[in-house]
Amino acid sequence: MKYTRYVVTGIIVVVVLGLIAASITTVAAGNRGVLLQMGEVKPTILTEGLHFKVPFLQSVQEVEVRVQKEESSQSAASKDLQMVTTKVAVNFSVDPEAVNKLYQEIGLDYRSRIVDPAIAESLKAITAQYTAEELISKRPEVSAQVKDMLAKKLTKYYMKLEDINIKEFAFSEEFNKAIEQKQTAEQNALKAQRDLERIKIEAQQQITQAGAEAEALKLKKQEVTPELIELKQIEVQEKALEKWDGHLPSVTGGATPFIDLGGAGAKK
């Protein structure tokens, strides 16, 4: 009889401990708990930490609310019908205040059901508004428009877009060659234009220099007067007198230079 009492007491203790354990639940950090009662989603949202629930009637489903990253590669057509492959990284998070609605309406596979299709739709819609070259030159603008559209789509399903990063736009090999050829042609045209401008400047400089020389020569010709010629002749004769030693040449092979002594012989 005494032994039976011990057994019953032990069973009661085990049952009580089991009930206590079943009535305690914890929500991990970075998560929120969706309270389910017989499969029905309740409005109560459990935060991080220890919580109590009705054993066997209630259960808790955790949903991550930390920032999550989704990377994907999407193909789309540009405005000029060039095929573009875009690699994009998206950071998003679930609204902590609406995890129960997310779980009830979408479930835990929200990445494949909502996030990935929203990224693809946003990229295709915005890519179609730009030419292939504009997608490269206006990447910040394109990224901003994709971010705005994607944010609106995710908000409808209780998620928040944190950030988006378009890593690259990849085009066909033919398009890349066409771009390279165009850039080469533009560089050659620019070089030719610069060479032409340099030649024009050099030609203008030569014309200016020739004009200056012609003007200088003209001025020199205007300065030559009869008085100037006579003055130059007097200067030559004075230099000759300075070099003369007072004797006439003993041998002459021709005409003796005439030296005007300015009337010196008349005085003798």
PDB file of C-alpha atoms in Angstrom:
ATOM      1  CA  MET A   1       0.000   0.000   0.000  1.00  0.00           C
ATOM      2  CA  LYS A   2       2.818   2.316   0.914  1.00  0.00           C
ATOM      3  CA  TYR A   3       4.640   1.421  -2.279  1.00  0.00           C
ATOM      4  CA  THR A   4       1.549   2.246  -4.346  1.00  0.00           C
ATOM      5  CA  ARG A   5       1.336   5.648  -2.690  1.00  0.00           C
ATOM      6  CA  TYR A   6       4.912   6.415  -3.742  1.00  0.00           C
ATOM      7  CA  VAL A   7       4.170   5.402  -7.310  1.00  0.00           C
ATOM      8  CA  VAL A   8       1.077   7.595  -7.513  1.00  0.00           C
ATOM      9  CA  THR A   9       2.959  10.526  -5.990  1.00  0.00           C
ATOM     10  CA  GLY A  10       5.750  10.084  -8.492  1.00  0.00           C
ATOM     11  CA  ILE A  11       3.299  10.032 -11.387  1.00  0.00           C
ATOM     12  CA  ILE A  12       1.614  13.182 -10.134  1.00  0.00           C
ATOM     13  CA  VAL A  13       4.963  14.949  -9.822  1.00  0.00           C
ATOM     14  CA  VAL A  14       5.940  13.921 -13.340  1.00  0.00           C
ATOM     15  CA  VAL A  15       2.595  15.076 -14.715  1.00  0.00           C
ATOM     16  CA  VAL A  16       2.855  18.410 -12.923  1.00  0.00           C
ATOM     17  CA  LEU A  17       6.406  18.952 -14.137  1.00  0.00           C
ATOM     18  CA  GLY A  18       5.309  18.014 -17.652  1.00  0.00           C
ATOM     19  CA  LEU A  19       2.453  20.484 -17.495  1.00  0.00           C
ATOM     20  CA  ILE A  20       4.784  23.224 -16.268  1.00  0.00           C
ATOM     21  CA  ALA A  21       7.277  22.465 -19.003  1.00  0.00           C
ATOM     22  CA  ALA A  22       4.539  22.410 -21.615  1.00  0.00           C
ATOM     23  CA  SER A  23       3.242  25.754 -20.437  1.00  0.00           C
ATOM     24  CA  ILE A  24       6.610  27.517 -20.807  1.00  0.00           C
ATOM     25  CA  THR A  25       8.031  28.683 -24.114  1.00  0.00           C
ATOM     26  CA  THR A  26      10.907  30.942 -25.097  1.00  0.00           C
ATOM     27  CA  VAL A  27      11.369  33.161 -28.145  1.00  0.00           C
ATOM     28  CA  ALA A  28      14.949  33.450 -29.393  1.00  0.00           C
ATOM     29  CA  ALA A  29      16.703  36.763 -29.952  1.00  0.00           C
ATOM     30  CA  GLY A  30      15.957  38.375 -33.303  1.00  0.00           C
ATOM     31  CA  ASN A  31      12.586  36.610 -33.548  1.00  0.00           C
ATOM     32  CA  ARG A  32       8.946  37.143 -32.724  1.00  0.00           C
ATOM     33  CA  GLY A  33       6.490  34.440 -31.685  1.00  0.00           C
ATOM     34  CA  VAL A  34       3.181  33.821 -33.437  1.00  0.00           C
ATOM     35  CA  LEU A  35       0.742  32.378 -30.909  1.00  0.00           C
ATOM     36  CA  LEU A  36      -1.392  29.559 -32.291  1.00  0.00           C
ATOM     37  CA  GLN A  37      -4.391  28.121 -30.454  1.00  0.00           C
ATOM     38  CA  MET A  38      -5.641  24.877 -31.928  1.00  0.00           C
ATOM     39  CA  GLY A  39      -4.134  26.047 -35.260  1.00  0.00           C
ATOM     40  CA  GLU A  40      -5.775  29.470 -35.129  1.00  0.00           C
ATOM     41  CA  VAL A  41      -3.508  32.522 -35.328  1.00  0.00           C
ATOM     42  CA  LYS A  42      -4.066  34.729 -32.299  1.00  0.00           C
ATOM     43  CA  PRO A  43      -3.476  38.517 -32.330  1.00  0.00           C
ATOM     44  CA  THR A  44      -0.925  38.236 -29.513  1.00  0.00           C
ATOM     45  CA  ILE A  45       2.716  38.565 -30.650  1.00  0.00           C
ATOM     46  CA  LEU A  46       5.374  37.201 -28.328  1.00  0.00           C
ATOM     47  CA  THR A  47       8.609  39.147 -27.982  1.00  0.00           C
ATOM     48  CA  GLU A  48      12.038  37.743 -27.167  1.00  0.00           C
ATOM     49  CA  GLY A  49      12.308  35.831 -23.872  1.00  0.00           C
ATOM     50  CA  LEU A  50      10.212  33.562 -21.632  1.00  0.00           C
ATOM     51  CA  HIS A  51       6.434  33.225 -22.035  1.00  0.00           C
ATOM     52  CA  PHE A  52       3.583  31.055 -20.750  1.00  0.00           C
ATOM     53  CA  LYS A  53       1.005  29.306 -22.877  1.00  0.00           C
ATOM     54  CA  VAL A  54      -1.852  26.881 -22.358  1.00  0.00           C
ATOM     55  CA  PRO A  55      -0.386  23.374 -22.542  1.00  0.00           C
ATOM     56  CA  PHE A  56      -1.520  21.210 -25.476  1.00  0.00           C
ATOM     57  CA  LEU A  57      -3.898  23.928 -26.682  1.00  0.00           C
ATOM     58  CA  GLN A  58      -1.464  26.651 -27.652  1.00  0.00           C
ATOM     59  CA  SER A  59       1.807  26.578 -29.595  1.00  0.00           C
ATOM     60  CA  VAL A  60       4.290  29.200 -30.728  1.00  0.00           C
ATOM     61  CA  GLN A  61       5.798  29.635 -34.210  1.00  0.00           C
ATOM     62  CA  GLU A  62       8.903  31.825 -34.356  1.00  0.00           C
ATOM     63  CA  VAL A  63       9.458  34.240 -37.235  1.00  0.00           C
ATOM     64  CA  GLU A  64      12.811  35.980 -37.806  1.00  0.00           C
ATOM     65  CA  VAL A  65      12.673  39.778 -37.769  1.00  0.00           C
ATOM     66  CA  ARG A  66      16.383  40.508 -38.243  1.00  0.00           C
ATOM     67  CA  VAL A  67      17.691  41.950 -41.516  1.00  0.00           C
ATOM     68  CA  GLN A  68      17.898  39.199 -44.110  1.00  0.00           C
ATOM     69  CA  LYS A  69      19.811  39.184 -47.386  1.00  0.00           C
ATOM     70  CA  GLU A  70      18.549  37.900 -50.703  1.00  0.00           C
ATOM     71  CA  GLU A  71      20.816  37.731 -53.766  1.00  0.00           C
ATOM     72  CA  SER A  72      19.553  36.912 -57.222  1.00  0.00           C
ATOM     73  CA  SER A  73      20.400  37.168 -60.904  1.00  0.00           C
ATOM     74  CA  GLN A  74      17.629  38.401 -63.174  1.00  0.00           C
ATOM     75  CA  SER A  75      17.357  38.768 -66.958  1.00  0.00           C
ATOM     76  CA  ALA A  76      15.328  41.501 -68.601  1.00  0.00           C
ATOM     77  CA  ALA A  77      15.078  43.534 -71.812  1.00  0.00           C
ATOM     78  CA  SER A  78      16.163  47.163 -71.978  1.00  0.00           C
ATOM     79  CA  LYS A  79      14.277  49.924 -73.762  1.00  0.00           C
ATOM     80  CA  ASP A  80      16.316  49.302 -76.924  1.00  0.00           C
ATOM     81  CA  LEU A  81      15.604  45.543 -76.641  1.00  0.00           C
ATOM     82  CA  GLN A  82      19.040  44.527 -75.396  1.00  0.00           C
ATOM     83  CA  MET A  83      19.057  41.517 -73.076  1.00  0.00           C
ATOM     84  CA  VAL A  84      20.444  42.492 -69.675  1.00  0.00           C
ATOM     85  CA  THR A  85      21.438  40.188 -66.840  1.00  0.00           C
ATOM     86  CA  THR A  86      21.389  41.952 -63.494  1.00  0.00           C
ATOM     87  CA  LYS A  87      22.936  40.775 -60.247  1.00  0.00           C
ATOM     88  CA  VAL A  88      21.253  42.355 -57.255  1.00  0.00           C
ATOM     89  CA  ALA A  89      21.542  42.039 -53.470  1.00  0.00           C
ATOM     90  CA  VAL A  90      18.525  42.996 -51.354  1.00  0.00           C
ATOM     91  CA  ASN A  91      18.400  43.508 -47.591  1.00  0.00           C
ATOM     92  CA  PHE A  92      14.939  43.280 -46.048  1.00  0.00           C
ATOM     93  CA  SER A  93      13.230  42.505 -42.775  1.00  0.00           C
ATOM     94  CA  VAL A  94       9.833  41.337 -41.549  1.00  0.00           C
ATOM     95  CA  ASP A  95       7.684  43.872 -39.690  1.00  0.00           C
ATOM     96  CA  PRO A  96       7.892  42.780 -36.007  1.00  0.00           C
ATOM     97  CA  GLU A  97       4.388  44.116 -35.381  1.00  0.00           C
ATOM     98  CA  ALA A  98       2.823  42.076 -38.171  1.00  0.00           C
ATOM     99  CA  VAL A  99       4.469  38.649 -37.986  1.00  0.00           C
ATOM    100  CA  ASN A 100       1.099  37.063 -37.172  1.00  0.00           C
ATOM    101  CA  LYS A 101      -0.449  38.493 -40.353  1.00  0.00           C
ATOM    102  CA  LEU A 102       2.572  37.441 -42.416  1.00  0.00           C
ATOM    103  CA  TYR A 103       2.338  33.900 -41.066  1.00  0.00           C
ATOM    104  CA  GLN A 104      -1.420  33.754 -41.547  1.00  0.00           C
ATOM    105  CA  GLU A 105      -1.544  35.169 -45.101  1.00  0.00           C
ATOM    106  CA  ILE A 106       1.777  34.051 -46.586  1.00  0.00           C
ATOM    107  CA  GLY A 107       3.488  31.537 -44.342  1.00  0.00           C
ATOM    108  CA  LEU A 108       7.168  30.979 -43.660  1.00  0.00           C
ATOM    109  CA  ASP A 109       8.156  30.564 -47.320  1.00  0.00           C
ATOM    110  CA  TYR A 110       7.778  34.315 -47.948  1.00  0.00           C
ATOM    111  CA  ARG A 111      11.176  34.479 -49.669  1.00  0.00           C
ATOM    112  CA  SER A 112      10.144  32.286 -52.610  1.00  0.00           C
ATOM    113  CA  ARG A 113       6.527  33.443 -52.665  1.00  0.00           C
ATOM    114  CA  ILE A 114       7.006  37.204 -52.267  1.00  0.00           C
ATOM    115  CA  VAL A 115      10.587  38.496 -52.132  1.00  0.00           C
ATOM    116  CA  ASP A 116      12.097  36.812 -55.206  1.00  0.00           C
ATOM    117  CA  PRO A 117       9.146  37.558 -57.527  1.00  0.00           C
ATOM    118  CA  ALA A 118       9.015  41.170 -56.306  1.00  0.00           C
ATOM    119  CA  ILE A 119      12.713  41.643 -57.094  1.00  0.00           C
ATOM    120  CA  ALA A 120      12.278  40.187 -60.583  1.00  0.00           C
ATOM    121  CA  GLU A 121       9.178  42.281 -61.356  1.00  0.00           C
ATOM    122  CA  SER A 122      10.767  45.521 -60.147  1.00  0.00           C
ATOM    123  CA  LEU A 123      13.971  44.984 -62.128  1.00  0.00           C
ATOM    124  CA  LYS A 124      12.118  44.120 -65.343  1.00  0.00           C
ATOM    125  CA  ALA A 125       9.754  47.080 -65.032  1.00  0.00           C
ATOM    126  CA  ILE A 126      12.514  49.652 -64.435  1.00  0.00           C
ATOM    127  CA  THR A 127      15.026  48.132 -66.876  1.00  0.00           C
ATOM    128  CA  ALA A 128      12.483  48.453 -69.688  1.00  0.00           C
ATOM    129  CA  GLN A 129      12.457  52.257 -69.185  1.00  0.00           C
ATOM    130  CA  TYR A 130      16.169  52.726 -70.015  1.00  0.00           C
ATOM    131  CA  THR A 131      18.415  51.932 -72.950  1.00  0.00           C
ATOM    132  CA  ALA A 132      21.353  49.615 -72.393  1.00  0.00           C
ATOM    133  CA  GLU A 133      23.839  52.495 -72.299  1.00  0.00           C
ATOM    134  CA  GLU A 134      21.657  54.448 -69.864  1.00  0.00           C
ATOM    135  CA  LEU A 135      21.563  51.477 -67.509  1.00  0.00           C
ATOM    136  CA  ILE A 136      25.346  51.806 -67.240  1.00  0.00           C
ATOM    137  CA  SER A 137      25.632  55.582 -67.088  1.00  0.00           C
ATOM    138  CA  LYS A 138      22.590  56.104 -64.838  1.00  0.00           C
ATOM    139  CA  ARG A 139      23.008  53.191 -62.447  1.00  0.00           C
ATOM    140  CA  PRO A 140      22.320  55.253 -59.262  1.00  0.00           C
ATOM    141  CA  GLU A 141      19.057  56.539 -60.786  1.00  0.00           C
ATOM    142  CA  VAL A 142      18.047  53.047 -61.901  1.00  0.00           C
ATOM    143  CA  SER A 143      18.872  51.620 -58.474  1.00  0.00           C
ATOM    144  CA  ALA A 144      16.785  54.293 -56.747  1.00  0.00           C
ATOM    145  CA  GLN A 145      13.743  53.555 -58.916  1.00  0.00           C
ATOM    146  CA  VAL A 146      14.055  49.797 -58.402  1.00  0.00           C
ATOM    147  CA  LYS A 147      14.352  50.389 -54.661  1.00  0.00           C
ATOM    148  CA  ASP A 148      11.241  52.557 -54.594  1.00  0.00           C
ATOM    149  CA  MET A 149       9.132  50.036 -56.522  1.00  0.00           C
ATOM    150  CA  LEU A 150      10.406  47.038 -54.546  1.00  0.00           C
ATOM    151  CA  ALA A 151       9.802  48.816 -51.227  1.00  0.00           C
ATOM    152  CA  LYS A 152       6.144  49.358 -52.133  1.00  0.00           C
ATOM    153  CA  LYS A 153       5.703  45.716 -53.116  1.00  0.00           C
ATOM    154  CA  LEU A 154       7.255  44.367 -49.895  1.00  0.00           C
ATOM    155  CA  THR A 155       5.326  46.773 -47.688  1.00  0.00           C
ATOM    156  CA  LYS A 156       2.066  45.248 -48.939  1.00  0.00           C
ATOM    157  CA  TYR A 157       3.181  41.929 -47.453  1.00  0.00           C
ATOM    158  CA  TYR A 158       4.378  43.155 -44.046  1.00  0.00           C
ATOM    159  CA  MET A 159       8.060  43.432 -44.979  1.00  0.00           C
ATOM    160  CA  LYS A 160      10.436  46.375 -45.066  1.00  0.00           C
ATOM    161  CA  LEU A 161      13.130  46.994 -47.677  1.00  0.00           C
ATOM    162  CA  GLU A 162      16.358  48.013 -45.943  1.00  0.00           C
ATOM    163  CA  ASP A 163      18.684  48.446 -48.903  1.00  0.00           C
ATOM    164  CA  ILE A 164      19.365  47.310 -52.454  1.00  0.00           C
ATOM    165  CA  ASN A 165      22.636  47.025 -54.343  1.00  0.00           C
ATOM    166  CA  ILE A 166      22.769  46.435 -58.080  1.00  0.00           C
ATOM    167  CA  LYS A 167      26.164  44.801 -58.499  1.00  0.00           C
ATOM    168  CA  GLU A 168      26.371  44.782 -62.297  1.00  0.00           C
ATOM    169  CA  PHE A 169      24.580  44.913 -65.631  1.00  0.00           C
ATOM    170  CA  ALA A 170      25.850  42.218 -68.005  1.00  0.00           C
ATOM    171  CA  PHE A 171      25.110  42.424 -71.727  1.00  0.00           C
ATOM    172  CA  SER A 172      25.619  40.158 -74.718  1.00  0.00           C
ATOM    173  CA  GLU A 173      29.080  39.794 -76.256  1.00  0.00           C
ATOM    174  CA  GLU A 174      27.908  41.523 -79.442  1.00  0.00           C
ATOM    175  CA  PHE A 175      26.673  44.535 -77.512  1.00  0.00           C
ATOM    176  CA  ASN A 176      29.923  44.774 -75.531  1.00  0.00           C
ATOM    177  CA  LYS A 177      31.913  44.766 -78.790  1.00  0.00           C
ATOM    178  CA  ALA A 178      29.659  47.469 -80.224  1.00  0.00           C
ATOM    179  CA  ILE A 179      30.180  49.625 -77.141  1.00  0.00           C
ATOM    180  CA  GLU A 180      33.945  49.132 -77.331  1.00  0.00           C
ATOM    181  CA  GLN A 181      34.000  50.083 -81.015  1.00  0.00           C
ATOM    182  CA  LYS A 182      31.900  53.159 -80.333  1.00  0.00           C
ATOM    183  CA  GLN A 183      34.208  54.274 -77.532  1.00  0.00           C
ATOM    184  CA  THR A 184      37.245  53.760 -79.782  1.00  0.00           C
ATOM    185  CA  ALA A 185      35.615  55.780 -82.566  1.00  0.00           C
ATOM    186  CA  GLU A 186      34.739  58.583 -80.135  1.00  0.00           C
ATOM    187  CA  GLN A 187      38.303  58.664 -78.812  1.00  0.00           C
ATOM    188  CA  ASN A 188      39.733  58.806 -82.357  1.00  0.00           C
ATOM    189  CA  ALA A 189      37.304  61.562 -83.322  1.00  0.00           C
ATOM    190  CA  LEU A 190      38.262  63.537 -80.235  1.00  0.00           C
ATOM    191  CA  LYS A 191      41.967  63.126 -81.019  1.00  0.00           C
ATOM    192  CA  ALA A 192      41.413  64.245 -84.616  1.00  0.00           C
ATOM    193  CA  GLN A 193      39.487  67.295 -83.422  1.00  0.00           C
ATOM    194  CA  ARG A 194      42.273  68.215 -81.025  1.00  0.00           C
ATOM    195  CA  ASP A 195      44.885  67.786 -83.770  1.00  0.00           C
ATOM    196  CA  LEU A 196      42.841  70.020 -86.083  1.00  0.00           C
ATOM    197  CA  GLU A 197      42.536  72.692 -83.403  1.00  0.00           C
ATOM    198  CA  ARG A 198      46.288  72.500 -82.781  1.00  0.00           C
ATOM    199  CA  ILE A 199      47.017  72.881 -86.517  1.00  0.00           C
ATOM    200  CA  LYS A 200      44.659  75.866 -86.731  1.00  0.00           C
ATOM    201  CA  ILE A 201      46.357  77.512 -83.766  1.00  0.00           C
ATOM    202  CA  GLU A 202      49.833  76.921 -85.203  1.00  0.00           C
ATOM    203  CA  ALA A 203      48.738  78.267 -88.612  1.00  0.00           C
ATOM    204  CA  GLN A 204      47.238  81.340 -86.965  1.00  0.00           C
ATOM    205  CA  GLN A 205      50.457  81.867 -85.026  1.00  0.00           C
ATOM    206  CA  GLN A 206      52.483  81.686 -88.247  1.00  0.00           C
ATOM    207  CA  ILE A 207      50.135  84.129 -89.955  1.00  0.00           C
ATOM    208  CA  THR A 208      50.408  86.495 -87.015  1.00  0.00           C
ATOM    209  CA  GLN A 209      54.206  86.205 -86.977  1.00  0.00           C
ATOM    210  CA  ALA A 210      54.440  86.787 -90.751  1.00  0.00           C
ATOM    211  CA  GLY A 211      52.174  89.803 -90.450  1.00  0.00           C
ATOM    212  CA  ALA A 212      54.333  91.230 -87.684  1.00  0.00           C
ATOM    213  CA  GLU A 213      57.498  90.720 -89.737  1.00  0.00           C
ATOM    214  CA  ALA A 214      55.909  92.332 -92.787  1.00  0.00           C
ATOM    215  CA  GLU A 215      54.760  95.269 -90.709  1.00  0.00           C
ATOM    216  CA  ALA A 216      58.255  95.652 -89.252  1.00  0.00           C
ATOM    217  CA  LEU A 217      59.811  95.594 -92.731  1.00  0.00           C
ATOM    218  CA  LYS A 218      57.304  98.151 -93.919  1.00  0.00           C
ATOM    219  CA  LEU A 219      58.200 100.453 -91.055  1.00  0.00           C
ATOM    220  CA  LYS A 220      61.896 100.062 -91.815  1.00  0.00           C
ATOM    221  CA  LYS A 221      61.315 101.021 -95.446  1.00  0.00           C
ATOM    222  CA  GLN A 222      59.351 104.055 -94.345  1.00  0.00           C
ATOM    223  CA  GLU A 223      62.304 105.138 -92.187  1.00  0.00           C
ATOM    224  CA  VAL A 224      64.802 105.157 -95.136  1.00  0.00           C
ATOM    225  CA  THR A 225      65.001 108.832 -96.288  1.00  0.00           C
ATOM    226  CA  PRO A 226      67.600 110.794 -98.385  1.00  0.00           C
ATOM    227  CA  GLU A 227      68.827 112.440 -95.215  1.00  0.00           C
ATOM    228  CA  LEU A 228      69.333 109.036 -93.620  1.00  0.00           C
ATOM    229  CA  ILE A 229      71.321 107.822 -96.682  1.00  0.00           C
ATOM    230  CA  GLU A 230      73.570 110.920 -96.603  1.00  0.00           C
ATOM    231  CA  LEU A 231      74.127 110.468 -92.883  1.00  0.00           C
ATOM    232  CA  LYS A 232      75.134 106.826 -93.411  1.00  0.00           C
ATOM    233  CA  GLN A 233      77.630 107.904 -96.144  1.00  0.00           C
ATOM    234  CA  ILE A 234      79.221 110.444 -93.789  1.00  0.00           C
ATOM    235  CA  GLU A 235      79.508 107.741 -91.091  1.00  0.00           C
ATOM    236  CA  VAL A 236      81.275 105.424 -93.550  1.00  0.00           C
ATOM    237  CA  GLN A 237      83.727 108.175 -94.610  1.00  0.00           C
ATOM    238  CA  GLU A 238      84.481 109.049 -90.993  1.00  0.00           C
ATOM    239  CA  LYS A 239      85.288 105.429 -90.207  1.00  0.00           C
ATOM    240  CA  ALA A 240      87.553 105.302 -93.287  1.00  0.00           C
ATOM    241  CA  LEU A 241      89.459 108.427 -92.167  1.00  0.00           C
ATOM    242  CA  GLU A 242      89.945 106.970 -88.747  1.00  0.00           C
ATOM    243  CA  LYS A 243      91.649 103.936 -90.291  1.00  0.00           C
ATOM    244  CA  TRP A 244      93.785 105.915 -92.908  1.00  0.00           C
ATOM    245  CA  ASP A 245      97.511 106.290 -92.074  1.00  0.00           C
ATOM    246  CA  GLY A 246      98.092 109.413 -94.293  1.00  0.00           C
ATOM    247  CA  HIS A 247      99.733 107.610 -97.229  1.00  0.00           C
ATOM    248  CA  LEU A 248      98.241 106.827-100.574  1.00  0.00           C
ATOM    249  CA  PRO A 249      98.511 103.228-101.718  1.00  0.00           C
ATOM    250  CA  SER A 250     101.748 102.550-103.695  1.00  0.00           C
ATOM    251  CA  VAL A 251     100.048 100.020-105.935  1.00  0.00           C
ATOM    252  CA  THR A 252      96.600 100.437-107.182  1.00  0.00           C
ATOM    253  CA  GLY A 253      94.780  97.888-109.108  1.00  0.00           C
ATOM    254  CA  GLY A 254      91.890 100.084-109.876  1.00  0.00           C
ATOM    255  CA  ALA A 255      90.192 103.255-108.841  1.00  0.00           C
ATOM    256  CA  THR A 256      91.401 104.868-105.660  1.00  0.00           C
ATOM    257  CA  PRO A 257      88.545 105.424-103.256  1.00  0.00           C
ATOM    258  CA  PHE A 258      87.518 109.030-103.123  1.00  0.00           C
ATOM    259  CA  ILE A 259      87.807 110.654 -99.780  1.00  0.00           C
ATOM    260  CA  ASP A 260      86.277 114.058 -99.426  1.00  0.00           C
ATOM    261  CA  LEU A 261      88.582 115.973 -97.078  1.00  0.00           C
ATOM    262  CA  GLY A 262      86.077 118.711 -96.682  1.00  0.00           C
ATOM    263  CA  GLY A 263      88.204 121.561 -98.183  1.00  0.00           C
ATOM    264  CA  ALA A 264      91.388 120.800 -96.239  1.00  0.00           C
ATOM    265  CA  GLY A 265      93.583 121.108 -99.435  1.00  0.00           C
ATOM    266  CA  ALA A 266      92.285 124.585-100.221  1.00  0.00           C
ATOM    267  CA  LYS A 267      93.531 125.894 -96.917  1.00  0.00           C
ATOM    268  CA  LYS A 268      97.081 124.595 -97.668  1.00  0.00           C
TER     269      LYS A 268
END
